[in-house]
Amino acid sequence: MKKGQETDRKPRSKLLAALSGEAQAIPPVWLMRQAGRYLPEYREVRTRAGSFLDLCFNSELATEVTLQPVRRFDVDAAILFSDILVIPYALGQNLSFVEGEGPRLKPAITKAEIKTLRKQNVLQKLAPIFETVARTRAELDSSKALIGFAGAPWTVATYMLAGGPLKDPASLRAAYYDDAAFVMALIDILVEASVEYLIAQADAGADALQLFDTWAGGMTPELTEILSVIPMRRIVEAVKKARPDTPVIVFPKGVGALAERYVLDKSTDAIGIDFTQDPGWARTRLSNRAAIQGGPDPLLVVHGGAAMEKAVRGYLSVFEGVPYIFNLGHGLVPQTPPENVARLVEIVRRR
Ligand code: CP3
């Protein structure tokens, strides 16, 4: 059955309505990293799966983990349980997750290593992820949207070039000044792989797609344009050309006023704002071009109580009357008490 036919008969998701530009009296809500270590049921499945990567590639368990937050909280969307680093993995870079340290990609990509990346068979290696998408969509109520995702090329490139989490952002700016052709060749490979990957997620049943550019901030305006804005726009345009009905959200973290550049072309359906962004500014400068997604500092959800409540209500009131999706200004952290998440969702729902 085609997606369009399905939505005619069944209740339409609030998230998709907001993404199509309709302001919702009660905005849709979902949370970045809503599936993860702060949930005891996640920790249980994670232990059963073995490594984090084993979990990402086990579609039965990944489906279970994707659905956990939707079962526990009244959120409007599930986000596919996977990781942005499955793309370098599918390209042939060695990937592991080291407890307490984060991802390790070995060897780090150098000019010589770039030739070893294999662009063929990327989709084949990622097949279990598309199965997770299909299984999750089949189990999810039609009023809930399923969000697929990929890392933006720059953010994925930072991990590939640094061999793990970026410790010294200056070294990557220096790498670009030293050899722009090499960095851009890597970006091009990632743009191409991400387009294929996102289209395949849409075809497997993802209702909307998000691009995470966690490391977009802290660069010069010119580098932001070259390394983040343009590669993301290339992906959005290619995906929308192939699948015009699938909305795309971009989340360029830490870019401040440069956020405007990401919505200049109207193909991007929504832009995520992080917790450093002034919501009033975002409403004035961004909301006439795209739906806005985002909200408070995730650390306020660790703290909970009146401070969290005030922050949530602040965002809800700033974005009244414009297409808005409630979320946090970055992902939930492992030390978050699940009760605070339940309370947060309740505040949004009962505004
Ligand atoms: O619930 C969801 O949001 C869906 C799943 C999801 C994960 N990672 C699961 C995950 C999503 C959308 C991501 C995206 C991701 N991964 C980003 C962009 C968003 C952001 O947070 O800025 C980045 C930069 C990564 C790379 C990554 N993956 C790092 C740096 C780490 C280690 C840090 C950490 O939190 O442990 C991961 C591992 C990871 N990805 C975990 C989860 C739940 C924790 C691993 C575990 O369970 O052991």
CSV table of C-alpha atoms and ligand atoms in Angstrom, one decimal:
chain,number,residue,atom,x,y,z
A,1,MET,CA,0.0,0.0,0.0
A,2,LYS,CA,1.2,3.5,-0.8
A,3,LYS,CA,1.8,5.8,2.2
A,4,GLY,CA,-0.6,8.4,0.9
A,5,GLN,CA,-3.5,5.9,0.7
A,6,GLU,CA,-2.8,4.8,4.2
A,7,THR,CA,-2.9,8.3,5.7
A,8,ASP,CA,-6.2,9.0,4.0
A,9,ARG,CA,-7.9,6.3,6.1
A,10,LYS,CA,-6.1,6.3,9.4
A,11,PRO,CA,-5.5,9.2,11.8
A,12,ARG,CA,-2.8,11.4,10.5
A,13,SER,CA,0.3,11.9,12.7
A,14,LYS,CA,0.6,15.2,14.4
A,15,LEU,CA,4.3,15.3,13.6
A,16,LEU,CA,3.6,15.0,9.9
A,17,ALA,CA,1.0,17.8,10.1
A,18,ALA,CA,3.5,20.1,11.8
A,19,LEU,CA,6.1,19.2,9.2
A,20,SER,CA,3.7,20.1,6.4
A,21,GLY,CA,3.5,23.6,7.9
A,22,GLU,CA,0.3,23.4,10.0
A,23,ALA,CA,0.7,24.9,13.4
A,24,GLN,CA,-0.8,22.5,16.1
A,25,ALA,CA,-2.5,23.8,19.2
A,26,ILE,CA,-0.7,21.1,21.2
A,27,PRO,CA,2.6,20.6,19.4
A,28,PRO,CA,3.8,17.1,18.6
A,29,VAL,CA,6.6,15.9,20.9
A,30,TRP,CA,9.5,13.4,20.6
A,31,LEU,CA,12.9,13.6,22.1
A,32,MET,CA,16.4,13.0,20.7
A,33,ARG,CA,17.9,9.9,22.3
A,34,GLN,CA,14.5,8.9,23.6
A,35,ALA,CA,15.7,5.3,23.4
A,36,GLY,CA,18.9,4.8,25.4
A,37,ARG,CA,20.7,4.1,28.6
A,38,TYR,CA,18.4,6.2,30.9
A,39,LEU,CA,15.7,3.5,30.4
A,40,PRO,CA,16.1,0.3,32.4
A,41,GLU,CA,14.3,-1.7,29.7
A,42,TYR,CA,16.9,-0.5,27.2
A,43,ARG,CA,19.8,-1.5,29.4
A,44,GLU,CA,18.3,-5.0,29.7
A,45,VAL,CA,18.0,-5.5,25.9
A,46,ARG,CA,21.4,-3.9,25.4
A,47,THR,CA,23.0,-6.5,27.7
A,48,ARG,CA,21.2,-9.3,25.8
A,49,ALA,CA,22.3,-8.0,22.4
A,50,GLY,CA,26.1,-8.0,23.2
A,51,SER,CA,27.8,-4.9,21.8
A,52,PHE,CA,26.1,-1.7,20.8
A,53,LEU,CA,26.7,-2.5,17.1
A,54,ASP,CA,25.2,-5.9,17.5
A,55,LEU,CA,22.1,-4.2,18.8
A,56,CYS,CA,22.0,-1.8,15.8
A,57,PHE,CA,22.2,-4.7,13.4
A,58,ASN,CA,19.8,-7.1,15.2
A,59,SER,CA,16.4,-5.9,13.7
A,60,GLU,CA,14.3,-7.8,16.2
A,61,LEU,CA,16.0,-6.2,19.2
A,62,ALA,CA,16.5,-2.8,17.5
A,63,THR,CA,12.8,-2.7,16.8
A,64,GLU,CA,12.0,-3.5,20.4
A,65,VAL,CA,14.3,-0.7,21.6
A,66,THR,CA,12.9,1.8,19.0
A,67,LEU,CA,9.4,1.1,20.4
A,68,GLN,CA,10.3,1.3,24.1
A,69,PRO,CA,9.9,5.0,24.6
A,70,VAL,CA,6.7,5.1,22.6
A,71,ARG,CA,5.2,2.4,24.9
A,72,ARG,CA,6.4,4.3,28.1
A,73,PHE,CA,5.6,7.9,27.1
A,74,ASP,CA,2.9,9.6,25.1
A,75,VAL,CA,5.3,10.8,22.4
A,76,ASP,CA,4.2,11.4,18.8
A,77,ALA,CA,7.1,9.7,17.1
A,78,ALA,CA,9.6,6.8,17.3
A,79,ILE,CA,13.1,7.4,16.0
A,80,LEU,CA,14.9,4.5,14.4
A,81,PHE,CA,17.4,2.9,16.8
A,82,SER,CA,20.7,3.0,15.1
A,83,ASP,CA,23.7,5.3,14.9
A,84,ILE,CA,25.1,7.8,12.5
A,85,LEU,CA,28.4,5.9,12.3
A,86,VAL,CA,26.9,2.9,10.5
A,87,ILE,CA,27.7,4.7,7.3
A,88,PRO,CA,31.5,4.7,7.8
A,89,TYR,CA,31.1,1.1,8.9
A,90,ALA,CA,29.2,0.2,5.7
A,91,LEU,CA,31.9,2.0,3.7
A,92,GLY,CA,34.4,-0.4,5.3
A,93,GLN,CA,35.9,1.6,8.2
A,94,ASN,CA,36.5,-0.5,11.3
A,95,LEU,CA,34.0,0.6,14.0
A,96,SER,CA,33.7,-0.3,17.6
A,97,PHE,CA,32.1,1.3,20.7
A,98,VAL,CA,34.4,1.4,23.7
A,99,GLU,CA,32.6,1.5,27.1
A,100,GLY,CA,32.9,4.9,28.6
A,101,GLU,CA,34.9,6.3,25.7
A,102,GLY,CA,32.5,6.3,22.8
A,103,PRO,CA,33.1,5.3,19.2
A,104,ARG,CA,36.4,4.2,17.7
A,105,LEU,CA,37.0,4.2,14.0
A,106,LYS,CA,40.2,2.6,12.9
A,107,PRO,CA,42.3,3.5,11.0
A,108,ALA,CA,41.4,7.2,10.9
A,109,ILE,CA,40.8,8.3,7.3
A,110,THR,CA,43.8,9.8,5.6
A,111,LYS,CA,44.3,10.8,2.0
A,112,ALA,CA,45.7,7.3,1.3
A,113,GLU,CA,42.9,5.5,3.3
A,114,ILE,CA,40.1,7.3,1.3
A,115,LYS,CA,40.7,5.0,-1.6
A,116,THR,CA,40.0,2.0,0.6
A,117,LEU,CA,36.4,3.1,1.2
A,118,ARG,CA,34.0,0.9,-0.7
A,119,LYS,CA,31.0,2.8,-2.1
A,120,GLN,CA,29.4,-0.4,-3.5
A,121,ASN,CA,27.2,-2.6,-1.4
A,122,VAL,CA,26.5,0.1,1.2
A,123,LEU,CA,22.8,-0.6,1.1
A,124,GLN,CA,23.4,-4.3,1.3
A,125,LYS,CA,25.5,-4.0,4.5
A,126,LEU,CA,22.8,-1.8,6.0
A,127,ALA,CA,19.9,-4.2,5.1
A,128,PRO,CA,19.1,-5.1,8.7
A,129,ILE,CA,18.5,-1.5,9.5
A,130,PHE,CA,15.9,-1.3,6.7
A,131,GLU,CA,14.3,-4.4,8.2
A,132,THR,CA,14.1,-2.6,11.6
A,133,VAL,CA,12.4,0.3,9.9
A,134,ALA,CA,9.8,-2.0,8.2
A,135,ARG,CA,9.2,-4.0,11.4
A,136,THR,CA,8.8,-0.8,13.5
A,137,ARG,CA,6.4,0.8,11.0
A,138,ALA,CA,4.3,-2.3,11.0
A,139,GLU,CA,4.1,-2.4,14.8
A,140,LEU,CA,3.6,1.4,15.4
A,141,ASP,CA,0.2,2.9,15.6
A,142,SER,CA,-0.7,5.0,12.5
A,143,SER,CA,-1.0,8.2,14.7
A,144,LYS,CA,2.7,7.9,15.5
A,145,ALA,CA,5.4,8.8,12.9
A,146,LEU,CA,8.6,6.9,12.4
A,147,ILE,CA,11.7,9.1,12.0
A,148,GLY,CA,14.7,7.7,10.1
A,149,PHE,CA,18.0,9.5,10.2
A,150,ALA,CA,21.6,9.9,9.1
A,151,GLY,CA,24.5,12.0,10.3
A,152,ALA,CA,25.3,15.1,8.2
A,153,PRO,CA,28.4,14.6,6.1
A,154,TRP,CA,30.5,17.0,8.2
A,155,THR,CA,29.7,15.4,11.5
A,156,VAL,CA,30.3,11.9,10.2
A,157,ALA,CA,33.6,13.1,8.5
A,158,THR,CA,34.8,14.5,11.8
A,159,TYR,CA,34.6,11.0,13.4
A,160,MET,CA,36.2,9.3,10.3
A,161,LEU,CA,39.1,11.8,10.3
A,162,ALA,CA,39.7,11.9,14.0
A,163,GLY,CA,39.2,8.1,14.4
A,164,GLY,CA,36.7,8.8,17.2
A,165,PRO,CA,35.0,11.7,19.0
A,166,LEU,CA,36.5,15.0,18.0
A,167,LYS,CA,38.9,16.2,20.7
A,168,ASP,CA,40.5,19.1,18.8
A,169,PRO,CA,38.2,20.9,16.4
A,170,ALA,CA,41.0,23.1,15.2
A,171,SER,CA,42.8,20.1,13.8
A,172,LEU,CA,40.0,19.5,11.3
A,173,ARG,CA,39.8,23.1,10.2
A,174,ALA,CA,43.5,22.9,9.7
A,175,ALA,CA,43.0,19.6,7.7
A,176,TYR,CA,40.6,21.5,5.4
A,177,TYR,CA,43.0,24.4,4.9
A,178,ASP,CA,45.8,22.0,4.2
A,179,ASP,CA,44.0,19.9,1.7
A,180,ALA,CA,40.5,21.0,0.8
A,181,ALA,CA,40.3,18.6,-2.1
A,182,PHE,CA,40.8,15.6,0.2
A,183,VAL,CA,38.2,16.7,2.8
A,184,MET,CA,35.7,17.5,0.0
A,185,ALA,CA,36.3,14.1,-1.6
A,186,LEU,CA,35.3,12.5,1.7
A,187,ILE,CA,32.2,14.8,2.0
A,188,ASP,CA,31.2,13.9,-1.5
A,189,ILE,CA,31.4,10.2,-0.7
A,190,LEU,CA,29.2,10.8,2.4
A,191,VAL,CA,26.7,12.9,0.5
A,192,GLU,CA,26.2,10.1,-2.0
A,193,ALA,CA,26.0,7.3,0.6
A,194,SER,CA,23.6,9.3,2.8
A,195,VAL,CA,21.2,10.0,0.0
A,196,GLU,CA,20.9,6.3,-0.9
A,197,TYR,CA,20.6,5.4,2.8
A,198,LEU,CA,17.9,7.9,3.5
A,199,ILE,CA,15.9,7.0,0.4
A,200,ALA,CA,16.1,3.3,1.4
A,201,GLN,CA,14.8,4.2,4.9
A,202,ALA,CA,11.8,6.1,3.3
A,203,ASP,CA,11.1,3.1,1.1
A,204,ALA,CA,11.2,0.8,4.1
A,205,GLY,CA,8.6,2.9,5.9
A,206,ALA,CA,10.2,5.9,7.5
A,207,ASP,CA,7.7,8.8,7.5
A,208,ALA,CA,10.2,11.6,8.0
A,209,LEU,CA,14.0,11.9,8.0
A,210,GLN,CA,16.4,13.9,10.2
A,211,LEU,CA,20.0,14.9,9.5
A,212,PHE,CA,22.1,15.4,12.6
A,213,ASP,CA,25.0,17.9,12.2
A,214,THR,CA,26.3,17.8,15.8
A,215,TRP,CA,29.6,19.4,14.9
A,216,ALA,CA,28.3,22.2,12.6
A,217,GLY,CA,29.2,24.9,15.2
A,218,GLY,CA,32.4,26.6,15.9
A,219,MET,CA,33.6,27.2,12.4
A,220,THR,CA,34.0,30.3,10.3
A,221,PRO,CA,30.8,31.3,8.3
A,222,GLU,CA,32.5,30.4,5.1
A,223,LEU,CA,33.5,26.9,6.4
A,224,THR,CA,30.0,26.4,7.8
A,225,GLU,CA,28.6,27.1,4.3
A,226,ILE,CA,31.1,24.7,2.6
A,227,LEU,CA,31.2,21.9,5.0
A,228,SER,CA,27.7,21.9,6.6
A,229,VAL,CA,25.1,24.0,4.8
A,230,ILE,CA,25.9,22.9,1.2
A,231,PRO,CA,26.4,19.2,1.8
A,232,MET,CA,23.1,19.1,3.8
A,233,ARG,CA,21.3,21.0,1.1
A,234,ARG,CA,22.6,18.6,-1.5
A,235,ILE,CA,21.2,15.6,0.5
A,236,VAL,CA,17.8,17.3,1.2
A,237,GLU,CA,17.4,18.2,-2.5
A,238,ALA,CA,18.3,14.8,-3.7
A,239,VAL,CA,16.1,13.0,-1.2
A,240,LYS,CA,13.1,15.3,-1.9
A,241,LYS,CA,13.6,14.9,-5.6
A,242,ALA,CA,13.4,11.2,-5.3
A,243,ARG,CA,10.8,11.0,-2.5
A,244,PRO,CA,8.9,14.4,-2.5
A,245,ASP,CA,6.4,13.3,0.1
A,246,THR,CA,9.0,12.5,2.8
A,247,PRO,CA,9.7,15.6,5.0
A,248,VAL,CA,13.3,16.3,6.1
A,249,ILE,CA,14.5,17.9,9.3
A,250,VAL,CA,18.0,19.3,9.6
A,251,PHE,CA,19.7,19.8,13.0
A,252,PRO,CA,22.8,21.9,12.7
A,253,LYS,CA,23.9,22.1,16.3
A,254,GLY,CA,25.7,25.2,17.6
A,255,VAL,CA,25.4,27.4,14.5
A,256,GLY,CA,23.7,30.4,16.1
A,257,ALA,CA,22.5,33.0,13.6
A,258,LEU,CA,23.9,31.0,10.7
A,259,ALA,CA,20.8,28.7,11.2
A,260,GLU,CA,19.1,31.1,8.7
A,261,ARG,CA,21.3,29.7,5.9
A,262,TYR,CA,19.9,26.2,6.3
A,263,VAL,CA,16.4,27.3,5.5
A,264,LEU,CA,17.0,29.7,2.6
A,265,ASP,CA,15.9,27.1,0.1
A,266,LYS,CA,12.4,26.0,0.9
A,267,SER,CA,13.1,22.3,0.4
A,268,THR,CA,14.0,21.8,4.1
A,269,ASP,CA,10.8,21.1,6.0
A,270,ALA,CA,12.0,21.7,9.5
A,271,ILE,CA,15.1,23.0,11.4
A,272,GLY,CA,16.2,21.8,14.8
A,273,ILE,CA,17.4,24.5,17.2
A,274,ASP,CA,19.8,23.6,20.0
A,275,PHE,CA,19.6,24.9,23.6
A,276,THR,CA,22.0,27.8,22.9
A,277,GLN,CA,19.7,29.3,20.3
A,278,ASP,CA,17.3,32.1,21.4
A,279,PRO,CA,13.8,30.8,20.7
A,280,GLY,CA,12.4,34.2,20.1
A,281,TRP,CA,15.0,34.9,17.5
A,282,ALA,CA,14.3,31.5,15.9
A,283,ARG,CA,10.6,32.2,15.7
A,284,THR,CA,11.2,35.6,14.0
A,285,ARG,CA,13.9,34.6,11.6
A,286,LEU,CA,13.3,30.9,10.8
A,287,SER,CA,9.6,30.0,11.3
A,288,ASN,CA,8.4,31.7,8.1
A,289,ARG,CA,10.6,29.3,6.1
A,290,ALA,CA,10.4,26.0,8.0
A,291,ALA,CA,8.8,24.3,11.0
A,292,ILE,CA,10.9,24.6,14.1
A,293,GLN,CA,11.9,21.7,16.3
A,294,GLY,CA,13.7,21.8,19.6
A,295,GLY,CA,13.7,23.1,23.0
A,296,PRO,CA,15.3,23.2,26.4
A,297,ASP,CA,18.7,22.0,27.7
A,298,PRO,CA,18.5,18.2,28.2
A,299,LEU,CA,20.3,18.7,31.5
A,300,LEU,CA,17.1,20.4,32.8
A,301,VAL,CA,15.4,17.1,32.4
A,302,VAL,CA,18.0,15.5,34.7
A,303,HIS,CA,17.2,18.2,37.2
A,304,GLY,CA,13.4,18.1,36.7
A,305,GLY,CA,11.1,20.1,38.9
A,306,ALA,CA,10.1,23.8,38.5
A,307,ALA,CA,13.1,24.8,36.5
A,308,MET,CA,12.3,22.2,33.8
A,309,GLU,CA,8.6,23.1,33.8
A,310,LYS,CA,9.3,26.8,33.4
A,311,ALA,CA,11.7,26.1,30.4
A,312,VAL,CA,9.2,23.8,28.7
A,313,ARG,CA,6.3,26.3,29.1
A,314,GLY,CA,8.7,29.1,27.8
A,315,TYR,CA,9.3,27.2,24.5
A,316,LEU,CA,5.6,26.3,24.2
A,317,SER,CA,4.6,29.9,24.5
A,318,VAL,CA,7.2,31.3,22.2
A,319,PHE,CA,6.2,29.0,19.4
A,320,GLU,CA,2.4,29.3,19.7
A,321,GLY,CA,0.7,29.7,16.4
A,322,VAL,CA,3.7,28.6,14.2
A,323,PRO,CA,4.5,25.0,13.1
A,324,TYR,CA,6.5,23.7,16.0
A,325,ILE,CA,7.7,20.3,17.2
A,326,PHE,CA,8.6,20.0,20.8
A,327,ASN,CA,12.0,18.4,21.5
A,328,LEU,CA,15.1,19.1,23.5
A,329,GLY,CA,18.1,21.2,22.5
A,330,HIS,CA,20.1,18.0,22.2
A,331,GLY,CA,19.7,14.4,23.2
A,332,LEU,CA,18.7,13.0,26.6
A,333,VAL,CA,21.7,12.0,28.7
A,334,PRO,CA,22.1,8.6,30.5
A,335,GLN,CA,21.6,10.0,34.0
A,336,THR,CA,18.1,11.3,33.2
A,337,PRO,CA,15.4,10.0,35.5
A,338,PRO,CA,12.6,8.5,33.3
A,339,GLU,CA,9.9,10.1,35.6
A,340,ASN,CA,11.2,13.5,34.5
A,341,VAL,CA,10.7,12.6,30.9
A,342,ALA,CA,7.2,11.4,31.6
A,343,ARG,CA,6.4,14.7,33.4
A,344,LEU,CA,7.9,16.7,30.5
A,345,VAL,CA,5.8,14.9,27.9
A,346,GLU,CA,2.7,15.5,30.2
A,347,ILE,CA,3.4,19.2,30.4
A,348,VAL,CA,3.5,19.5,26.6
A,349,ARG,CA,0.3,17.4,26.2
A,350,ARG,CA,-1.7,19.2,28.8
A,351,ARG,CA,-0.7,22.7,28.0
B,1,CP3,O1,16.9,7.5,20.4
B,1,CP3,C1,17.5,8.0,19.5
B,1,CP3,O2,17.8,9.2,19.4
B,1,CP3,C2,17.9,7.0,18.3
B,1,CP3,C3,19.2,6.5,18.3
B,1,CP3,C4,20.5,7.3,18.1
B,1,CP3,C5,21.7,6.9,18.7
B,1,CP3,N1,22.7,7.8,18.2
B,1,CP3,C6,21.8,5.8,19.7
B,1,CP3,C7,23.1,5.7,20.4
B,1,CP3,C8,20.7,8.4,17.3
B,1,CP3,C9,19.8,9.3,16.5
B,1,CP3,C10,22.1,8.7,17.4
B,1,CP3,C11,22.8,9.8,16.6
B,1,CP3,C12,24.2,10.1,16.9
B,1,CP3,N2,25.2,9.2,17.2
B,1,CP3,C13,24.8,11.4,16.8
B,1,CP3,C14,24.0,12.6,16.5
B,1,CP3,C15,23.2,13.1,17.6
B,1,CP3,C16,24.0,13.6,18.8
B,1,CP3,O3,23.8,13.0,19.9
B,1,CP3,O4,24.7,14.6,18.7
B,1,CP3,C17,26.2,11.2,17.1
B,1,CP3,C18,27.2,12.4,17.2
B,1,CP3,C19,26.4,9.8,17.3
B,1,CP3,C20,27.8,9.2,17.6
B,1,CP3,C21,27.8,8.4,18.8
B,1,CP3,N3,27.1,7.3,19.1
B,1,CP3,C22,28.6,8.7,20.0
B,1,CP3,C23,29.5,9.9,20.1
B,1,CP3,C24,28.3,7.7,20.9
B,1,CP3,C25,28.9,7.5,22.3
B,1,CP3,C26,28.5,8.5,23.3
B,1,CP3,C27,27.4,7.8,24.1
B,1,CP3,O5,26.4,8.5,24.3
B,1,CP3,O6,27.7,6.7,24.6
B,1,CP3,C28,27.3,6.8,20.3
B,1,CP3,C29,26.7,5.6,21.0
B,1,CP3,C30,25.2,5.6,21.0
B,1,CP3,N4,24.4,5.9,20.0
B,1,CP3,C31,24.5,5.2,22.2
B,1,CP3,C32,23.1,5.2,21.8
B,1,CP3,C33,21.9,4.9,22.6
B,1,CP3,C34,25.0,4.7,23.5
B,1,CP3,C35,25.7,3.4,23.3
B,1,CP3,C36,25.3,2.3,24.3
B,1,CP3,O7,24.1,2.0,24.5
B,1,CP3,O8,26.3,1.7,24.8
